[in-house]
Tab-separated table of N, CA and C in Angstrom:
chain	number	residue	atom	x	y	z
A	126	ASP	N	-124.376	72.761	-6.169
A	126	ASP	CA	-125.481	73.212	-6.985
A	126	ASP	C	-126.598	72.176	-7.001
A	127	PHE	N	-127.817	72.680	-7.127
A	127	PHE	CA	-128.990	71.810	-7.189
A	127	PHE	C	-129.511	71.729	-8.619
A	128	LEU	N	-128.617	71.467	-9.568
A	128	LEU	CA	-129.016	71.395	-10.962
A	128	LEU	C	-129.317	69.953	-11.331
A	129	PRO	N	-130.188	69.653	-12.195
A	129	PRO	CA	-131.160	70.528	-12.850
A	129	PRO	C	-132.328	70.844	-11.926
A	130	LEU	N	-133.056	71.890	-12.268
A	130	LEU	CA	-134.208	72.339	-11.476
A	130	LEU	C	-135.494	72.020	-12.219
A	131	LYS	N	-136.500	71.598	-11.473
A	131	LYS	CA	-137.783	71.242	-12.061
A	131	LYS	C	-138.788	72.371	-11.812
A	132	CYS	N	-139.438	72.826	-12.868
A	132	CYS	CA	-140.454	73.884	-12.764
A	132	CYS	C	-141.657	73.325	-12.013
A	133	ASP	N	-142.113	74.043	-10.985
A	133	ASP	CA	-143.244	73.558	-10.193
A	133	ASP	C	-144.586	73.748	-10.896
A	134	ALA	N	-144.617	74.492	-11.997
A	134	ALA	CA	-145.872	74.692	-12.727
A	134	ALA	C	-146.034	73.690	-13.872
A	135	CYS	N	-145.028	73.597	-14.743
A	135	CYS	CA	-145.165	72.727	-15.918
A	135	CYS	C	-144.457	71.380	-15.765
A	136	GLY	N	-143.527	71.269	-14.787
A	136	GLY	CA	-142.842	70.007	-14.548
A	136	GLY	C	-141.615	69.786	-15.418
A	137	GLU	N	-141.279	70.719	-16.292
A	137	GLU	CA	-140.095	70.607	-17.144
A	137	GLU	C	-138.835	70.872	-16.324
A	138	VAL	N	-137.684	70.414	-16.834
A	138	VAL	CA	-136.399	70.560	-16.153
A	138	VAL	C	-135.601	71.667	-16.844
A	139	PHE	N	-135.048	72.605	-16.008
A	139	PHE	CA	-134.301	73.747	-16.538
A	139	PHE	C	-133.061	74.010	-15.707
A	140	CYS	N	-132.153	74.807	-16.278
A	140	CYS	CA	-130.974	75.256	-15.527
A	140	CYS	C	-131.383	76.455	-14.675
A	141	LYS	N	-130.462	76.935	-13.858
A	141	LYS	CA	-130.785	78.039	-12.945
A	141	LYS	C	-131.101	79.334	-13.685
A	142	ASP	N	-130.611	79.478	-14.916
A	142	ASP	CA	-130.867	80.694	-15.685
A	142	ASP	C	-132.251	80.716	-16.319
A	143	HIS	N	-132.906	79.562	-16.429
A	143	HIS	CA	-134.202	79.490	-17.108
A	143	HIS	C	-135.318	78.917	-16.236
A	144	ILE	N	-135.130	78.857	-14.930
A	144	ILE	CA	-136.135	78.262	-14.052
A	144	ILE	C	-137.327	79.195	-13.815
A	145	ARG	N	-137.140	80.500	-13.938
A	145	ARG	CA	-138.262	81.425	-13.736
A	145	ARG	C	-139.289	81.248	-14.845
A	146	TYR	N	-140.564	81.474	-14.530
A	146	TYR	CA	-141.659	81.286	-15.488
A	146	TYR	C	-141.440	82.110	-16.753
A	147	ASP	N	-141.046	83.366	-16.592
A	147	ASP	CA	-140.851	84.248	-17.734
A	147	ASP	C	-139.657	83.813	-18.588
A	148	ASP	N	-138.630	83.271	-17.934
A	148	ASP	CA	-137.413	82.890	-18.659
A	148	ASP	C	-137.642	81.720	-19.609
A	149	HIS	N	-138.525	80.788	-19.255
A	149	HIS	CA	-138.778	79.666	-20.172
A	149	HIS	C	-140.189	79.704	-20.770
A	150	LYS	N	-140.834	80.879	-20.651
A	150	LYS	CA	-142.174	81.095	-21.215
A	150	LYS	C	-143.108	79.954	-20.855
A	151	CYS	N	-143.219	79.728	-19.548
A	151	CYS	CA	-144.002	78.619	-19.012
A	151	CYS	C	-145.475	78.762	-19.401
A	152	SER	N	-146.024	77.723	-19.998
A	152	SER	CA	-147.428	77.754	-20.412
A	152	SER	C	-148.368	77.474	-19.243
A	153	SER	N	-147.822	76.993	-18.119
A	153	SER	CA	-148.638	76.680	-16.946
A	153	SER	C	-148.419	77.664	-15.806
A	154	ALA	N	-147.801	78.791	-16.087
A	154	ALA	CA	-147.484	79.769	-15.045
A	154	ALA	C	-148.741	80.318	-14.373
A	155	TYR	N	-149.830	80.391	-15.117
A	155	TYR	CA	-151.066	80.944	-14.552
A	155	TYR	C	-151.564	80.126	-13.360
A	156	LYS	N	-151.167	78.862	-13.263
A	156	LYS	CA	-151.595	78.021	-12.143
A	156	LYS	C	-150.922	78.446	-10.839
A	157	LYS	N	-149.683	78.891	-10.932
A	157	LYS	CA	-148.919	79.255	-9.737
A	157	LYS	C	-148.814	80.760	-9.535
A	158	ASN	N	-148.744	81.493	-10.588
A	158	ASN	CA	-148.532	82.933	-10.508
A	158	ASN	C	-149.880	83.640	-10.431
A	159	VAL	N	-150.507	83.601	-9.266
A	159	VAL	CA	-151.833	84.189	-9.078
A	159	VAL	C	-151.675	85.510	-8.332
A	160	GLN	N	-152.155	86.564	-8.937
A	160	GLN	CA	-152.100	87.876	-8.321
A	160	GLN	C	-153.488	88.489	-8.352
A	161	VAL	N	-153.826	89.216	-7.310
A	161	VAL	CA	-155.119	89.890	-7.237
A	161	VAL	C	-154.862	91.373	-7.464
A	162	PRO	N	-155.410	91.933	-8.551
A	162	PRO	CA	-155.202	93.365	-8.782
A	162	PRO	C	-155.970	94.197	-7.767
A	163	VAL	N	-155.429	95.378	-7.488
A	163	VAL	CA	-156.034	96.296	-6.535
A	163	VAL	C	-156.414	97.568	-7.288
A	164	CYS	N	-157.600	98.069	-7.014
A	164	CYS	CA	-158.071	99.305	-7.652
A	164	CYS	C	-157.156	100.459	-7.247
A	165	PRO	N	-156.628	101.222	-8.209
A	165	PRO	CA	-155.729	102.318	-7.862
A	165	PRO	C	-156.430	103.503	-7.198
A	166	LEU	N	-157.751	103.560	-7.272
A	166	LEU	CA	-158.486	104.680	-6.682
A	166	LEU	C	-158.979	104.385	-5.271
A	167	CYS	N	-159.698	103.260	-5.109
A	167	CYS	CA	-160.297	102.945	-3.797
A	167	CYS	C	-159.504	101.895	-3.026
A	168	HIS	N	-158.444	101.361	-3.610
A	168	HIS	CA	-157.555	100.379	-2.971
A	168	HIS	C	-158.286	99.116	-2.519
A	169	THR	N	-159.262	98.680	-3.293
A	169	THR	CA	-160.016	97.464	-3.014
A	169	THR	C	-159.502	96.352	-3.919
A	170	PRO	N	-159.268	95.143	-3.373
A	170	PRO	CA	-158.882	94.030	-4.241
A	170	PRO	C	-160.017	93.673	-5.199
A	171	ILE	N	-159.688	93.441	-6.454
A	171	ILE	CA	-160.676	93.150	-7.486
A	171	ILE	C	-160.542	91.681	-7.886
A	172	PRO	N	-161.585	90.871	-7.678
A	172	PRO	CA	-161.500	89.455	-8.072
A	172	PRO	C	-161.491	89.314	-9.591
A	173	VAL	N	-160.563	88.478	-10.078
A	173	VAL	CA	-160.431	88.231	-11.507
A	173	VAL	C	-160.624	86.742	-11.738
A	174	GLN	N	-161.553	86.387	-12.614
A	174	GLN	CA	-161.806	84.986	-12.941
A	174	GLN	C	-160.706	84.472	-13.866
A	175	LYS	N	-160.545	83.159	-13.894
A	175	LYS	CA	-159.541	82.550	-14.742
A	175	LYS	C	-159.839	82.859	-16.208
A	176	GLY	N	-158.817	83.336	-16.914
A	176	GLY	CA	-158.974	83.664	-18.314
A	176	GLY	C	-159.296	85.124	-18.587
A	177	GLU	N	-159.646	85.893	-17.560
A	177	GLU	CA	-159.963	87.305	-17.746
A	177	GLU	C	-158.682	88.135	-17.684
A	178	ILE	N	-158.671	89.236	-18.386
A	178	ILE	CA	-157.528	90.141	-18.376
A	178	ILE	C	-157.724	91.123	-17.212
A	179	PRO	N	-156.749	91.160	-16.273
A	179	PRO	CA	-156.914	92.017	-15.083
A	179	PRO	C	-157.172	93.490	-15.403
A	180	ASP	N	-156.522	94.029	-16.431
A	180	ASP	CA	-156.717	95.445	-16.748
A	180	ASP	C	-158.158	95.751	-17.131
A	181	ILE	N	-158.786	94.860	-17.854
A	181	ILE	CA	-160.177	95.063	-18.274
A	181	ILE	C	-161.120	94.963	-17.083
A	182	VAL	N	-160.844	94.013	-16.176
A	182	VAL	CA	-161.691	93.838	-14.994
A	182	VAL	C	-161.580	95.057	-14.074
A	183	VAL	N	-160.360	95.569	-13.873
A	183	VAL	CA	-160.171	96.747	-13.022
A	183	VAL	C	-160.834	97.959	-13.673
A	184	GLY	N	-160.721	98.096	-14.995
A	184	GLY	CA	-161.387	99.201	-15.695
A	184	GLY	C	-162.895	99.151	-15.536
A	185	ALA	N	-163.472	97.953	-15.612
A	185	ALA	CA	-164.921	97.800	-15.417
A	185	ALA	C	-165.315	98.153	-13.983
A	186	HIS	N	-164.474	97.779	-13.022
A	186	HIS	CA	-164.743	98.124	-11.616
A	186	HIS	C	-164.758	99.640	-11.449
A	187	ILE	N	-163.787	100.325	-12.038
A	187	ILE	CA	-163.716	101.787	-11.914
A	187	ILE	C	-164.954	102.429	-12.531
A	188	ASP	N	-165.418	101.888	-13.648
A	188	ASP	CA	-166.594	102.453	-14.315
A	188	ASP	C	-167.895	102.202	-13.558
A	189	LYS	N	-168.025	101.060	-12.868
A	189	LYS	CA	-169.306	100.686	-12.258
A	189	LYS	C	-169.317	100.716	-10.733
A	190	ASP	N	-168.402	99.968	-10.109
A	190	ASP	CA	-168.516	99.677	-8.675
A	190	ASP	C	-167.583	100.476	-7.772
A	191	CYS	N	-166.715	101.297	-8.316
A	191	CYS	CA	-165.693	101.956	-7.504
A	191	CYS	C	-166.339	102.934	-6.518
A	192	LYS	N	-165.922	102.852	-5.272
A	192	LYS	CA	-166.465	103.702	-4.208
A	192	LYS	C	-165.604	104.939	-3.963
A	193	TYR	N	-164.677	105.208	-4.871
A	193	TYR	CA	-163.775	106.349	-4.703
A	193	TYR	C	-164.545	107.651	-4.823
A	194	ASN	N	-164.308	108.554	-3.874
A	194	ASN	CA	-164.975	109.850	-3.878
A	194	ASN	C	-163.909	110.929	-3.703
A	195	PRO	N	-163.537	111.622	-4.776
A	195	PRO	CA	-162.482	112.629	-4.647
A	195	PRO	C	-162.853	113.763	-3.703
A	196	ALA	N	-164.143	114.024	-3.525
A	196	ALA	CA	-164.562	115.091	-2.620
A	196	ALA	C	-164.266	114.724	-1.168
A	197	GLN	N	-164.242	113.430	-0.867
A	197	GLN	CA	-163.963	112.987	0.493
A	197	GLN	C	-162.561	113.383	0.925
A	198	GLN	N	-161.626	113.380	0.006
A	198	GLN	CA	-160.240	113.698	0.325
A	198	GLN	C	-160.067	115.171	0.670
A	199	LYS	N	-160.934	116.017	0.137
A	199	LYS	CA	-160.748	117.449	0.309
A	199	LYS	C	-161.709	118.058	1.330
A	200	GLN	N	-162.410	117.242	2.094
A	200	GLN	CA	-163.330	117.781	3.093
A	200	GLN	C	-162.544	118.479	4.186
A	201	LYS	N	-163.024	119.609	4.595
A	201	LYS	CA	-162.353	120.357	5.643
A	201	LYS	C	-162.783	119.823	6.995
A	202	ILE	N	-161.828	119.742	7.902
A	202	ILE	CA	-162.107	119.224	9.238
A	202	ILE	C	-162.670	120.334	10.122
A	203	PHE	N	-162.074	121.506	10.036
A	203	PHE	CA	-162.479	122.603	10.909
A	203	PHE	C	-163.600	123.395	10.231
A	204	THR	N	-164.845	123.005	10.518
A	204	THR	CA	-165.984	123.632	9.843
A	204	THR	C	-166.905	124.385	10.791
A	205	ASN	N	-166.738	124.249	12.095
A	205	ASN	CA	-167.644	124.890	13.056
A	205	ASN	C	-167.083	126.258	13.437
A	206	ARG	N	-167.671	127.288	12.859
A	206	ARG	CA	-167.185	128.644	13.056
A	206	ARG	C	-167.769	129.271	14.324
A	207	CYS	N	-166.960	130.042	14.989
A	207	CYS	CA	-167.375	130.754	16.197
A	207	CYS	C	-168.321	131.886	15.807
A	208	VAL	N	-169.461	132.004	16.534
A	208	VAL	CA	-170.449	133.026	16.200
A	208	VAL	C	-170.256	134.327	16.977
A	209	LYS	N	-169.219	134.415	17.809
A	209	LYS	CA	-168.946	135.684	18.507
A	209	LYS	C	-168.498	136.712	17.476
A	210	PRO	N	-169.097	137.886	17.495
A	210	PRO	CA	-168.728	138.921	16.524
A	210	PRO	C	-167.235	139.242	16.588
A	211	GLY	N	-166.604	139.264	15.434
A	211	GLY	CA	-165.178	139.580	15.345
A	211	GLY	C	-164.265	138.373	15.403
A	212	CYS	N	-164.759	137.233	15.833
A	212	CYS	CA	-163.926	136.029	15.927
A	212	CYS	C	-164.068	135.222	14.633
A	213	LYS	N	-162.941	134.800	14.095
A	213	LYS	CA	-162.958	134.039	12.843
A	213	LYS	C	-162.445	132.610	13.022
A	214	ARG	N	-162.295	132.187	14.270
A	214	ARG	CA	-161.762	130.838	14.515
A	214	ARG	C	-162.789	129.772	14.185
A	215	LYS	N	-162.268	128.595	13.791
A	215	LYS	CA	-163.119	127.444	13.483
A	215	LYS	C	-162.624	126.268	14.303
A	216	GLU	N	-163.546	125.436	14.725
A	216	GLU	CA	-163.210	124.259	15.528
A	216	GLU	C	-163.637	122.987	14.811
A	217	MET	N	-162.977	121.890	15.177
A	217	MET	CA	-163.312	120.601	14.595
A	217	MET	C	-164.633	120.090	15.157
A	218	MET	N	-164.845	120.298	16.448
A	218	MET	CA	-166.088	119.856	17.097
A	218	MET	C	-166.940	121.074	17.431
A	219	LYS	N	-168.227	120.875	17.440
A	219	LYS	CA	-169.153	121.959	17.754
A	219	LYS	C	-169.180	122.150	19.267
A	220	LEU	N	-168.899	123.358	19.720
A	220	LEU	CA	-168.958	123.692	21.139
A	220	LEU	C	-170.167	124.618	21.334
A	221	VAL	N	-171.256	124.040	21.827
A	221	VAL	CA	-172.518	124.772	21.935
A	221	VAL	C	-172.700	125.270	23.358
A	222	CYS	N	-173.067	126.521	23.477
A	222	CYS	CA	-173.357	127.110	24.782
A	222	CYS	C	-174.693	126.548	25.273
A	223	GLU	N	-174.739	126.097	26.516
A	223	GLU	CA	-175.959	125.507	27.068
A	223	GLU	C	-177.050	126.545	27.295
A	224	GLN	N	-176.678	127.813	27.401
A	224	GLN	CA	-177.665	128.837	27.723
A	224	GLN	C	-178.230	129.542	26.489
A	225	CYS	N	-177.356	129.901	25.550
A	225	CYS	CA	-177.868	130.619	24.374
A	225	CYS	C	-177.938	129.731	23.131
A	226	GLY	N	-177.257	128.595	23.149
A	226	GLY	CA	-177.312	127.663	22.025
A	226	GLY	C	-176.383	128.007	20.875
A	227	GLY	N	-175.532	129.003	21.039
A	227	GLY	CA	-174.604	129.394	19.972
A	227	GLY	C	-173.404	128.460	19.906
A	228	SER	N	-172.791	128.385	18.739
A	228	SER	CA	-171.604	127.570	18.530
A	228	SER	C	-170.376	128.473	18.606
A	229	PHE	N	-169.439	128.123	19.491
A	229	PHE	CA	-168.289	128.988	19.735
A	229	PHE	C	-166.975	128.221	19.631
A	230	CYS	N	-165.873	128.974	19.560
A	230	CYS	CA	-164.544	128.370	19.572
A	230	CYS	C	-164.167	128.090	21.038
A	231	ILE	N	-163.034	127.458	21.229
A	231	ILE	CA	-162.610	127.109	22.592
A	231	ILE	C	-162.415	128.357	23.438
A	232	LYS	N	-161.898	129.410	22.845
A	232	LYS	CA	-161.650	130.649	23.583
A	232	LYS	C	-162.939	131.301	24.083
A	233	HIS	N	-164.027	131.180	23.327
A	233	HIS	CA	-165.288	131.844	23.673
A	233	HIS	C	-166.395	130.891	24.095
A	234	ARG	N	-166.065	129.668	24.479
A	234	ARG	CA	-167.097	128.664	24.774
A	234	ARG	C	-167.855	128.916	26.064
A	235	HIS	N	-167.249	129.557	27.035
A	235	HIS	CA	-167.924	129.824	28.308
A	235	HIS	C	-168.827	131.054	28.185
A	236	PRO	N	-169.967	131.053	28.863
A	236	PRO	CA	-170.921	132.171	28.748
A	236	PRO	C	-170.318	133.549	29.055
A	237	LEU	N	-169.395	133.628	29.991
A	237	LEU	CA	-168.791	134.927	30.303
A	237	LEU	C	-167.856	135.406	29.194
A	238	ASP	N	-167.326	134.483	28.410
A	238	ASP	CA	-166.372	134.851	27.359
A	238	ASP	C	-167.045	135.368	26.093
A	239	HIS	N	-168.333	135.087	25.905
A	239	HIS	CA	-169.007	135.575	24.701
A	239	HIS	C	-170.211	136.457	25.021
A	240	ASP	N	-170.229	137.007	26.228
A	240	ASP	CA	-171.316	137.906	26.650
A	240	ASP	C	-172.674	137.271	26.388
A	241	CYS	N	-172.894	136.105	27.002
A	241	CYS	CA	-174.098	135.312	26.771
A	241	CYS	C	-175.349	136.064	27.241
A	242	LYS	N	-176.369	136.041	26.399
A	242	LYS	CA	-177.641	136.678	26.718
A	242	LYS	C	-178.764	135.649	26.748
A	243	GLY	N	-178.406	134.396	26.853
A	243	GLY	CA	-179.396	133.326	26.821
A	243	GLY	C	-180.117	133.135	28.139
A	244	SER	N	-179.517	133.476	29.252
A	244	SER	CA	-180.126	133.267	30.563
A	244	SER	C	-180.148	134.575	31.322
A	245	SER	N	-181.227	134.813	32.045
A	245	SER	CA	-181.321	136.054	32.826
A	245	SER	C	-180.641	135.912	34.177
A	246	GLN	N	-180.273	134.663	34.559
A	246	GLN	CA	-179.616	134.439	35.826
A	246	GLN	C	-178.150	134.831	35.731
A	247	PRO	N	-177.593	135.437	36.797
A	247	PRO	CA	-176.171	135.778	36.770
A	247	PRO	C	-175.330	134.493	36.771
A	248	ILE	N	-174.242	134.559	36.073
A	248	ILE	CA	-173.359	133.382	35.962
A	248	ILE	C	-172.140	133.634	36.831
A	249	SER	N	-171.815	132.662	37.637
A	249	SER	CA	-170.663	132.831	38.520
A	249	SER	C	-169.372	132.600	37.723
A	250	LYS	N	-168.293	133.206	38.187
A	250	LYS	CA	-167.013	133.051	37.505
A	250	LYS	C	-166.391	131.696	37.800
A	251	ALA	N	-166.893	130.967	38.792
A	251	ALA	CA	-166.345	129.657	39.109
A	251	ALA	C	-166.724	128.709	38.010
């Protein structure tokens, strides 16, 4: 056994049952036990000055500086709807026809697939 044990914060000597800061109510624990609170909404570390209560500092951050946006979490990815009549598919990326300028789904992206009327030139199947 390595008894007695010396507290690295206050320098007092304790047994193994009382060496933890909480067990001997160490008055110097704040010097060693440094924790940075994290905002529960935006997950950003919040700097706390010595002597400040972390809960109050995090609450002030949430009220003033928090960048959390609940609408961001619910944004839909598939927002580009196919303009071919009867098609209800939506795509993540906009697929624009070079000839008519319409936005289509993958199935109807080629001019022959959506009966393109943007160009008077015949379109080859190749």
